[in-house]
N, C-alpha and C. Protein backbone atom coordinates (compact mmCIF):
# COMPACT_ATOMS: atom_id res chain seq x y z
N UNK A 1 -62.12 -48.23 -55.28
CA UNK A 1 -62.57 -48.31 -53.91
C UNK A 1 -63.79 -47.41 -53.75
N UNK A 2 -64.80 -47.91 -53.04
CA UNK A 2 -66.04 -47.16 -52.85
C UNK A 2 -65.82 -46.07 -51.79
N UNK A 3 -66.48 -44.93 -51.98
CA UNK A 3 -66.35 -43.86 -50.98
C UNK A 3 -66.81 -44.29 -49.59
N UNK A 4 -67.77 -45.22 -49.54
CA UNK A 4 -68.26 -45.68 -48.24
C UNK A 4 -67.17 -46.40 -47.46
N UNK A 5 -66.33 -47.18 -48.16
CA UNK A 5 -65.27 -47.91 -47.48
C UNK A 5 -64.19 -46.98 -46.95
N UNK A 6 -64.07 -45.80 -47.51
CA UNK A 6 -63.10 -44.82 -47.02
C UNK A 6 -63.70 -44.03 -45.86
N UNK A 7 -64.96 -43.65 -45.99
CA UNK A 7 -65.60 -42.82 -44.97
C UNK A 7 -65.97 -43.59 -43.71
N UNK A 8 -66.28 -44.87 -43.84
CA UNK A 8 -66.72 -45.65 -42.67
C UNK A 8 -65.68 -45.65 -41.55
N UNK A 9 -64.39 -45.92 -41.83
CA UNK A 9 -63.41 -45.89 -40.73
C UNK A 9 -63.28 -44.49 -40.11
N UNK A 10 -63.38 -43.44 -40.94
CA UNK A 10 -63.30 -42.08 -40.41
C UNK A 10 -64.49 -41.79 -39.50
N UNK A 11 -65.67 -42.23 -39.91
CA UNK A 11 -66.86 -42.03 -39.10
C UNK A 11 -66.70 -42.72 -37.75
N UNK A 12 -66.23 -43.94 -37.75
CA UNK A 12 -66.04 -44.69 -36.51
C UNK A 12 -65.02 -43.98 -35.63
N UNK A 13 -63.92 -43.53 -36.22
CA UNK A 13 -62.87 -42.85 -35.47
C UNK A 13 -63.40 -41.59 -34.79
N UNK A 14 -64.12 -40.74 -35.54
CA UNK A 14 -64.58 -39.48 -35.00
C UNK A 14 -65.83 -39.62 -34.13
N UNK A 15 -66.57 -40.69 -34.27
CA UNK A 15 -67.78 -40.84 -33.46
C UNK A 15 -67.46 -41.16 -32.00
N UNK A 16 -66.26 -41.67 -31.72
CA UNK A 16 -65.88 -41.94 -30.33
C UNK A 16 -65.55 -40.65 -29.60
N UNK A 17 -65.18 -39.62 -30.29
CA UNK A 17 -64.88 -38.33 -29.69
C UNK A 17 -63.57 -38.34 -28.94
N UNK A 18 -63.19 -37.17 -28.47
CA UNK A 18 -61.96 -37.03 -27.70
C UNK A 18 -62.23 -36.14 -26.51
N UNK A 19 -61.60 -36.42 -25.40
CA UNK A 19 -61.76 -35.60 -24.21
C UNK A 19 -60.99 -34.31 -24.40
N UNK A 20 -61.63 -33.22 -24.10
CA UNK A 20 -60.98 -31.92 -24.18
C UNK A 20 -60.73 -31.45 -22.76
N UNK A 21 -59.49 -31.29 -22.38
CA UNK A 21 -59.20 -30.90 -21.00
C UNK A 21 -59.72 -29.51 -20.68
N UNK A 22 -60.16 -29.33 -19.44
CA UNK A 22 -60.60 -28.03 -18.95
C UNK A 22 -59.53 -27.52 -18.00
N UNK A 23 -59.05 -26.34 -18.21
CA UNK A 23 -58.01 -25.80 -17.34
C UNK A 23 -56.64 -26.32 -17.75
N UNK A 24 -55.66 -26.00 -16.95
CA UNK A 24 -54.29 -26.40 -17.24
C UNK A 24 -54.07 -27.85 -16.83
N UNK A 25 -53.41 -28.65 -17.68
CA UNK A 25 -53.12 -30.03 -17.30
C UNK A 25 -52.13 -30.07 -16.14
N UNK A 26 -52.19 -31.14 -15.39
CA UNK A 26 -51.33 -31.29 -14.22
C UNK A 26 -50.36 -32.45 -14.42
N UNK A 27 -49.15 -32.29 -13.93
CA UNK A 27 -48.16 -33.36 -14.03
C UNK A 27 -48.21 -34.32 -12.84
N UNK A 28 -49.02 -34.00 -11.81
CA UNK A 28 -49.03 -34.84 -10.61
C UNK A 28 -50.12 -35.91 -10.64
N UNK A 29 -50.80 -36.07 -11.76
CA UNK A 29 -51.80 -37.12 -11.89
C UNK A 29 -53.17 -36.74 -11.38
N UNK A 30 -53.34 -35.53 -10.84
CA UNK A 30 -54.65 -35.12 -10.36
C UNK A 30 -55.54 -34.72 -11.53
N UNK A 31 -56.83 -34.63 -11.27
CA UNK A 31 -57.76 -34.24 -12.31
C UNK A 31 -58.29 -32.85 -12.01
N UNK A 32 -58.74 -32.17 -13.06
CA UNK A 32 -59.32 -30.84 -12.94
C UNK A 32 -60.82 -30.97 -13.07
N UNK A 33 -61.56 -30.46 -12.11
CA UNK A 33 -63.02 -30.57 -12.17
C UNK A 33 -63.54 -29.68 -13.29
N UNK A 34 -64.33 -30.26 -14.18
CA UNK A 34 -64.91 -29.52 -15.29
C UNK A 34 -66.31 -29.07 -14.94
N UNK A 35 -66.72 -27.93 -15.45
CA UNK A 35 -68.05 -27.41 -15.23
C UNK A 35 -68.95 -27.92 -16.34
N UNK A 36 -69.48 -29.13 -16.17
CA UNK A 36 -70.31 -29.75 -17.20
C UNK A 36 -71.60 -30.27 -16.59
N UNK A 37 -72.61 -30.39 -17.41
CA UNK A 37 -73.88 -30.97 -16.99
C UNK A 37 -73.76 -32.48 -16.96
N UNK A 38 -74.45 -33.15 -16.03
CA UNK A 38 -74.42 -34.62 -16.02
C UNK A 38 -75.10 -35.18 -17.26
N UNK A 39 -74.75 -36.40 -17.61
CA UNK A 39 -75.38 -37.06 -18.75
C UNK A 39 -76.86 -37.25 -18.48
N UNK A 40 -77.69 -37.17 -19.52
CA UNK A 40 -79.13 -37.38 -19.32
C UNK A 40 -79.39 -38.74 -18.69
N UNK A 41 -80.24 -38.76 -17.69
CA UNK A 41 -80.61 -40.01 -17.04
C UNK A 41 -79.65 -40.47 -15.95
N UNK A 42 -78.51 -39.78 -15.79
CA UNK A 42 -77.53 -40.16 -14.77
C UNK A 42 -77.77 -39.30 -13.53
N UNK A 43 -78.00 -39.94 -12.40
CA UNK A 43 -78.23 -39.21 -11.17
C UNK A 43 -76.93 -39.07 -10.40
N UNK A 44 -76.69 -37.87 -9.89
CA UNK A 44 -75.53 -37.63 -9.04
C UNK A 44 -75.96 -37.92 -7.61
N UNK A 45 -75.19 -38.74 -6.92
CA UNK A 45 -75.54 -39.11 -5.55
C UNK A 45 -75.39 -37.90 -4.64
N UNK A 46 -76.41 -37.64 -3.87
CA UNK A 46 -76.40 -36.53 -2.92
C UNK A 46 -75.97 -37.04 -1.55
N UNK A 47 -75.14 -36.29 -0.89
CA UNK A 47 -74.70 -36.58 0.47
C UNK A 47 -75.22 -35.45 1.36
N UNK A 48 -75.15 -35.66 2.67
CA UNK A 48 -75.55 -34.62 3.61
C UNK A 48 -74.54 -34.55 4.75
N UNK A 49 -74.24 -33.33 5.15
CA UNK A 49 -73.37 -33.10 6.29
C UNK A 49 -74.11 -32.15 7.23
N UNK A 50 -74.48 -32.65 8.41
CA UNK A 50 -75.17 -31.86 9.41
C UNK A 50 -74.12 -31.14 10.24
N UNK A 51 -74.21 -29.81 10.32
CA UNK A 51 -73.22 -29.01 11.03
C UNK A 51 -73.90 -28.12 12.06
N UNK A 52 -73.20 -27.85 13.16
CA UNK A 52 -73.70 -26.94 14.20
C UNK A 52 -72.56 -26.04 14.65
N UNK A 53 -72.91 -24.82 15.10
CA UNK A 53 -71.87 -23.89 15.52
C UNK A 53 -71.53 -24.01 17.01
N UNK A 54 -72.20 -24.92 17.72
CA UNK A 54 -71.89 -25.18 19.13
C UNK A 54 -71.90 -26.68 19.38
N UNK A 55 -71.06 -27.11 20.30
CA UNK A 55 -71.00 -28.54 20.65
C UNK A 55 -71.86 -28.78 21.89
N UNK A 56 -72.38 -29.96 22.04
CA UNK A 56 -72.50 -31.03 21.05
C UNK A 56 -73.81 -30.90 20.27
N UNK A 57 -73.72 -30.60 19.00
CA UNK A 57 -74.86 -30.47 18.09
C UNK A 57 -75.91 -29.50 18.63
N UNK A 58 -75.44 -28.31 19.03
CA UNK A 58 -76.32 -27.27 19.57
C UNK A 58 -76.09 -25.97 18.80
N UNK A 59 -76.86 -24.95 19.19
CA UNK A 59 -76.74 -23.65 18.55
C UNK A 59 -77.38 -23.65 17.18
N UNK A 60 -76.83 -22.87 16.29
CA UNK A 60 -77.33 -22.80 14.91
C UNK A 60 -76.84 -24.03 14.18
N UNK A 61 -77.77 -24.78 13.55
CA UNK A 61 -77.42 -26.00 12.82
C UNK A 61 -78.02 -25.97 11.42
N UNK A 62 -77.42 -26.72 10.53
CA UNK A 62 -77.93 -26.82 9.16
C UNK A 62 -77.47 -28.13 8.55
N UNK A 63 -78.34 -28.70 7.71
CA UNK A 63 -78.01 -29.90 6.95
C UNK A 63 -77.52 -29.45 5.58
N UNK A 64 -76.24 -29.62 5.29
CA UNK A 64 -75.65 -29.16 4.03
C UNK A 64 -75.69 -30.29 3.00
N UNK A 65 -76.56 -30.15 1.99
CA UNK A 65 -76.63 -31.14 0.92
C UNK A 65 -75.48 -30.90 -0.04
N UNK A 66 -74.86 -31.97 -0.52
CA UNK A 66 -73.72 -31.83 -1.42
C UNK A 66 -73.62 -33.02 -2.36
N UNK A 67 -72.97 -32.82 -3.49
CA UNK A 67 -72.74 -33.89 -4.45
C UNK A 67 -71.51 -34.68 -4.02
N UNK A 68 -71.63 -36.00 -4.07
CA UNK A 68 -70.54 -36.88 -3.66
C UNK A 68 -69.26 -36.56 -4.42
N UNK A 69 -68.17 -36.41 -3.70
CA UNK A 69 -66.86 -36.21 -4.31
C UNK A 69 -66.52 -34.78 -4.67
N UNK A 70 -67.46 -33.87 -4.56
CA UNK A 70 -67.21 -32.48 -4.95
C UNK A 70 -66.78 -31.66 -3.73
N UNK A 71 -65.85 -30.75 -3.95
CA UNK A 71 -65.38 -29.87 -2.88
C UNK A 71 -66.34 -28.69 -2.74
N UNK A 72 -66.66 -28.35 -1.51
CA UNK A 72 -67.55 -27.22 -1.23
C UNK A 72 -66.87 -26.24 -0.30
N UNK A 73 -66.85 -24.95 -0.70
CA UNK A 73 -66.42 -23.88 0.18
C UNK A 73 -67.63 -23.44 0.98
N UNK A 74 -67.43 -23.13 2.25
CA UNK A 74 -68.53 -22.69 3.08
C UNK A 74 -68.82 -21.23 2.80
N UNK A 75 -70.10 -20.89 2.71
CA UNK A 75 -70.51 -19.52 2.41
C UNK A 75 -70.33 -18.60 3.61
N UNK A 76 -70.92 -17.44 3.53
CA UNK A 76 -70.74 -16.41 4.56
C UNK A 76 -71.20 -16.83 5.95
N UNK A 77 -72.12 -17.80 6.04
CA UNK A 77 -72.69 -18.16 7.34
C UNK A 77 -71.83 -19.13 8.15
N UNK A 78 -70.97 -19.91 7.54
CA UNK A 78 -70.33 -21.02 8.24
C UNK A 78 -68.81 -21.01 8.38
N UNK A 79 -68.04 -20.26 7.62
CA UNK A 79 -66.58 -20.38 7.77
C UNK A 79 -66.12 -20.13 9.21
N UNK A 80 -65.23 -20.98 9.67
CA UNK A 80 -64.62 -20.83 11.00
C UNK A 80 -65.62 -20.76 12.15
N UNK A 81 -66.77 -21.46 12.01
CA UNK A 81 -67.76 -21.47 13.09
C UNK A 81 -68.24 -22.86 13.46
N UNK A 82 -67.88 -23.89 12.72
CA UNK A 82 -68.43 -25.23 12.93
C UNK A 82 -67.75 -25.92 14.11
N UNK A 83 -68.60 -26.43 15.03
CA UNK A 83 -68.10 -27.13 16.22
C UNK A 83 -68.53 -28.58 16.30
N UNK A 84 -69.57 -28.97 15.53
CA UNK A 84 -70.07 -30.35 15.50
C UNK A 84 -70.42 -30.73 14.07
N UNK A 85 -70.12 -31.96 13.67
CA UNK A 85 -70.46 -32.44 12.32
C UNK A 85 -70.97 -33.88 12.38
N UNK A 86 -71.94 -34.17 11.50
CA UNK A 86 -72.47 -35.53 11.42
C UNK A 86 -72.86 -35.82 9.97
N UNK A 87 -72.08 -36.65 9.26
CA UNK A 87 -72.44 -37.03 7.89
C UNK A 87 -73.66 -37.97 7.89
N UNK A 88 -74.34 -38.02 6.75
CA UNK A 88 -75.45 -38.95 6.59
C UNK A 88 -74.93 -40.38 6.61
N UNK A 89 -75.83 -41.33 6.86
CA UNK A 89 -75.46 -42.74 6.95
C UNK A 89 -74.77 -43.19 5.66
N UNK A 90 -73.64 -43.89 5.79
CA UNK A 90 -72.90 -44.39 4.64
C UNK A 90 -71.99 -43.37 3.98
N UNK A 91 -71.90 -42.18 4.56
CA UNK A 91 -71.09 -41.10 4.00
C UNK A 91 -69.85 -40.87 4.85
N UNK A 92 -68.74 -40.56 4.19
CA UNK A 92 -67.50 -40.19 4.87
C UNK A 92 -67.09 -38.81 4.38
N UNK A 93 -66.74 -37.92 5.30
CA UNK A 93 -66.40 -36.54 4.92
C UNK A 93 -65.02 -36.15 5.43
N UNK A 94 -64.45 -35.15 4.75
CA UNK A 94 -63.19 -34.54 5.15
C UNK A 94 -63.41 -33.05 5.27
N UNK A 95 -62.94 -32.46 6.36
CA UNK A 95 -63.01 -31.01 6.57
C UNK A 95 -61.63 -30.42 6.30
N UNK A 96 -61.61 -29.19 5.78
CA UNK A 96 -60.35 -28.49 5.47
C UNK A 96 -60.37 -27.11 6.12
N UNK A 97 -59.23 -26.63 6.58
CA UNK A 97 -59.20 -25.32 7.20
C UNK A 97 -59.04 -24.18 6.19
N UNK A 98 -58.77 -24.49 4.93
CA UNK A 98 -58.69 -23.47 3.89
C UNK A 98 -59.78 -23.71 2.85
N UNK A 99 -60.06 -22.71 2.05
CA UNK A 99 -61.02 -22.87 0.96
C UNK A 99 -60.45 -23.80 -0.11
N UNK A 100 -61.31 -24.30 -0.98
CA UNK A 100 -60.95 -25.18 -2.10
C UNK A 100 -60.34 -26.50 -1.64
N UNK A 101 -60.77 -26.98 -0.47
CA UNK A 101 -60.31 -28.28 0.07
C UNK A 101 -58.79 -28.36 0.14
N UNK A 102 -58.20 -27.33 0.71
CA UNK A 102 -56.75 -27.26 0.87
C UNK A 102 -56.40 -27.01 2.33
N UNK A 103 -55.13 -27.17 2.64
CA UNK A 103 -54.64 -26.89 3.98
C UNK A 103 -54.77 -28.07 4.91
N UNK A 104 -54.79 -27.77 6.20
CA UNK A 104 -54.92 -28.81 7.22
C UNK A 104 -56.27 -29.49 7.05
N UNK A 105 -56.30 -30.83 7.25
CA UNK A 105 -57.57 -31.54 7.05
C UNK A 105 -57.85 -32.49 8.20
N UNK A 106 -59.13 -32.75 8.37
CA UNK A 106 -59.60 -33.75 9.33
C UNK A 106 -60.44 -34.71 8.51
N UNK A 107 -59.92 -35.92 8.27
CA UNK A 107 -60.61 -36.83 7.36
C UNK A 107 -61.16 -38.06 8.08
N UNK A 108 -61.91 -38.85 7.33
CA UNK A 108 -62.48 -40.08 7.86
C UNK A 108 -63.67 -39.88 8.78
N UNK A 109 -64.37 -38.76 8.63
CA UNK A 109 -65.52 -38.49 9.50
C UNK A 109 -66.74 -39.24 8.96
N UNK A 110 -67.31 -40.08 9.79
CA UNK A 110 -68.51 -40.84 9.40
C UNK A 110 -69.44 -40.90 10.61
N UNK A 111 -70.63 -41.50 10.42
CA UNK A 111 -71.59 -41.62 11.51
C UNK A 111 -70.94 -42.28 12.71
N UNK A 112 -71.12 -41.86 13.89
CA UNK A 112 -72.10 -40.89 14.38
C UNK A 112 -71.63 -39.44 14.29
N UNK A 113 -70.49 -39.18 13.67
CA UNK A 113 -69.98 -37.83 13.53
C UNK A 113 -69.07 -37.46 14.68
N UNK A 114 -68.79 -36.16 14.79
CA UNK A 114 -67.94 -35.65 15.87
C UNK A 114 -68.75 -34.58 16.60
N UNK A 115 -69.09 -34.87 17.85
CA UNK A 115 -69.92 -33.96 18.64
C UNK A 115 -69.18 -32.70 19.05
N UNK A 116 -67.85 -32.79 19.20
CA UNK A 116 -67.06 -31.63 19.59
C UNK A 116 -65.75 -31.64 18.82
N UNK A 117 -65.66 -30.80 17.81
CA UNK A 117 -64.45 -30.74 16.97
C UNK A 117 -63.22 -30.29 17.76
N UNK A 118 -63.41 -29.67 18.92
CA UNK A 118 -62.27 -29.28 19.76
C UNK A 118 -61.49 -30.52 20.20
N UNK A 119 -62.18 -31.65 20.34
CA UNK A 119 -61.49 -32.89 20.71
C UNK A 119 -60.48 -33.32 19.65
N UNK A 120 -60.67 -32.85 18.41
CA UNK A 120 -59.77 -33.18 17.30
C UNK A 120 -58.96 -31.96 16.86
N UNK A 121 -58.94 -30.92 17.69
CA UNK A 121 -58.20 -29.69 17.40
C UNK A 121 -58.65 -29.07 16.07
N UNK A 122 -59.97 -29.10 15.81
CA UNK A 122 -60.48 -28.55 14.56
C UNK A 122 -61.72 -27.67 14.79
N UNK A 123 -61.92 -27.22 16.02
CA UNK A 123 -63.07 -26.38 16.33
C UNK A 123 -62.95 -25.01 15.67
N UNK A 124 -64.02 -24.56 15.05
CA UNK A 124 -64.08 -23.24 14.40
C UNK A 124 -62.97 -23.03 13.38
N UNK A 125 -62.58 -24.10 12.68
CA UNK A 125 -61.51 -24.01 11.68
C UNK A 125 -61.96 -24.37 10.27
N UNK A 126 -63.14 -24.92 10.09
CA UNK A 126 -63.56 -25.45 8.78
C UNK A 126 -63.95 -24.34 7.82
N UNK A 127 -63.36 -24.37 6.62
CA UNK A 127 -63.71 -23.45 5.54
C UNK A 127 -64.18 -24.16 4.29
N UNK A 128 -63.91 -25.46 4.17
CA UNK A 128 -64.39 -26.24 3.02
C UNK A 128 -64.48 -27.70 3.43
N UNK A 129 -65.21 -28.48 2.62
CA UNK A 129 -65.37 -29.90 2.93
C UNK A 129 -65.65 -30.69 1.66
N UNK A 130 -65.46 -32.01 1.78
CA UNK A 130 -65.75 -32.94 0.69
C UNK A 130 -66.28 -34.23 1.32
N UNK A 131 -67.38 -34.76 0.77
CA UNK A 131 -67.96 -36.02 1.27
C UNK A 131 -68.06 -37.02 0.13
N UNK A 132 -68.02 -38.28 0.48
CA UNK A 132 -68.18 -39.33 -0.54
C UNK A 132 -68.84 -40.55 0.08
């Protein structure tokens, strides 16, 4: 038997690679976000969530750019201060009252947004969010 006929199947087997899990595996079917660079040439879709600390869309406001599907904790400027939210066109967002997209949530937010989060019992409660 030629060495090439032995090595060829091994090369094919190992060239497909194997996924190496990051973090502890979960039994509930959820996935663990890995800290990896995107593949060359692949663009990550950017979303936007416009937030204001006063209703309706008044006071201090900022357009928060974010990667679709990724959870974002709010930095020092925004936790527990958001009163109005408006996702970009075609975007749906979920707000969470705890960091790391945990705790009580307000989901299904899409254009035209929510001018007064107090109407949904979520005023000044947001600490993290996720848009897709």
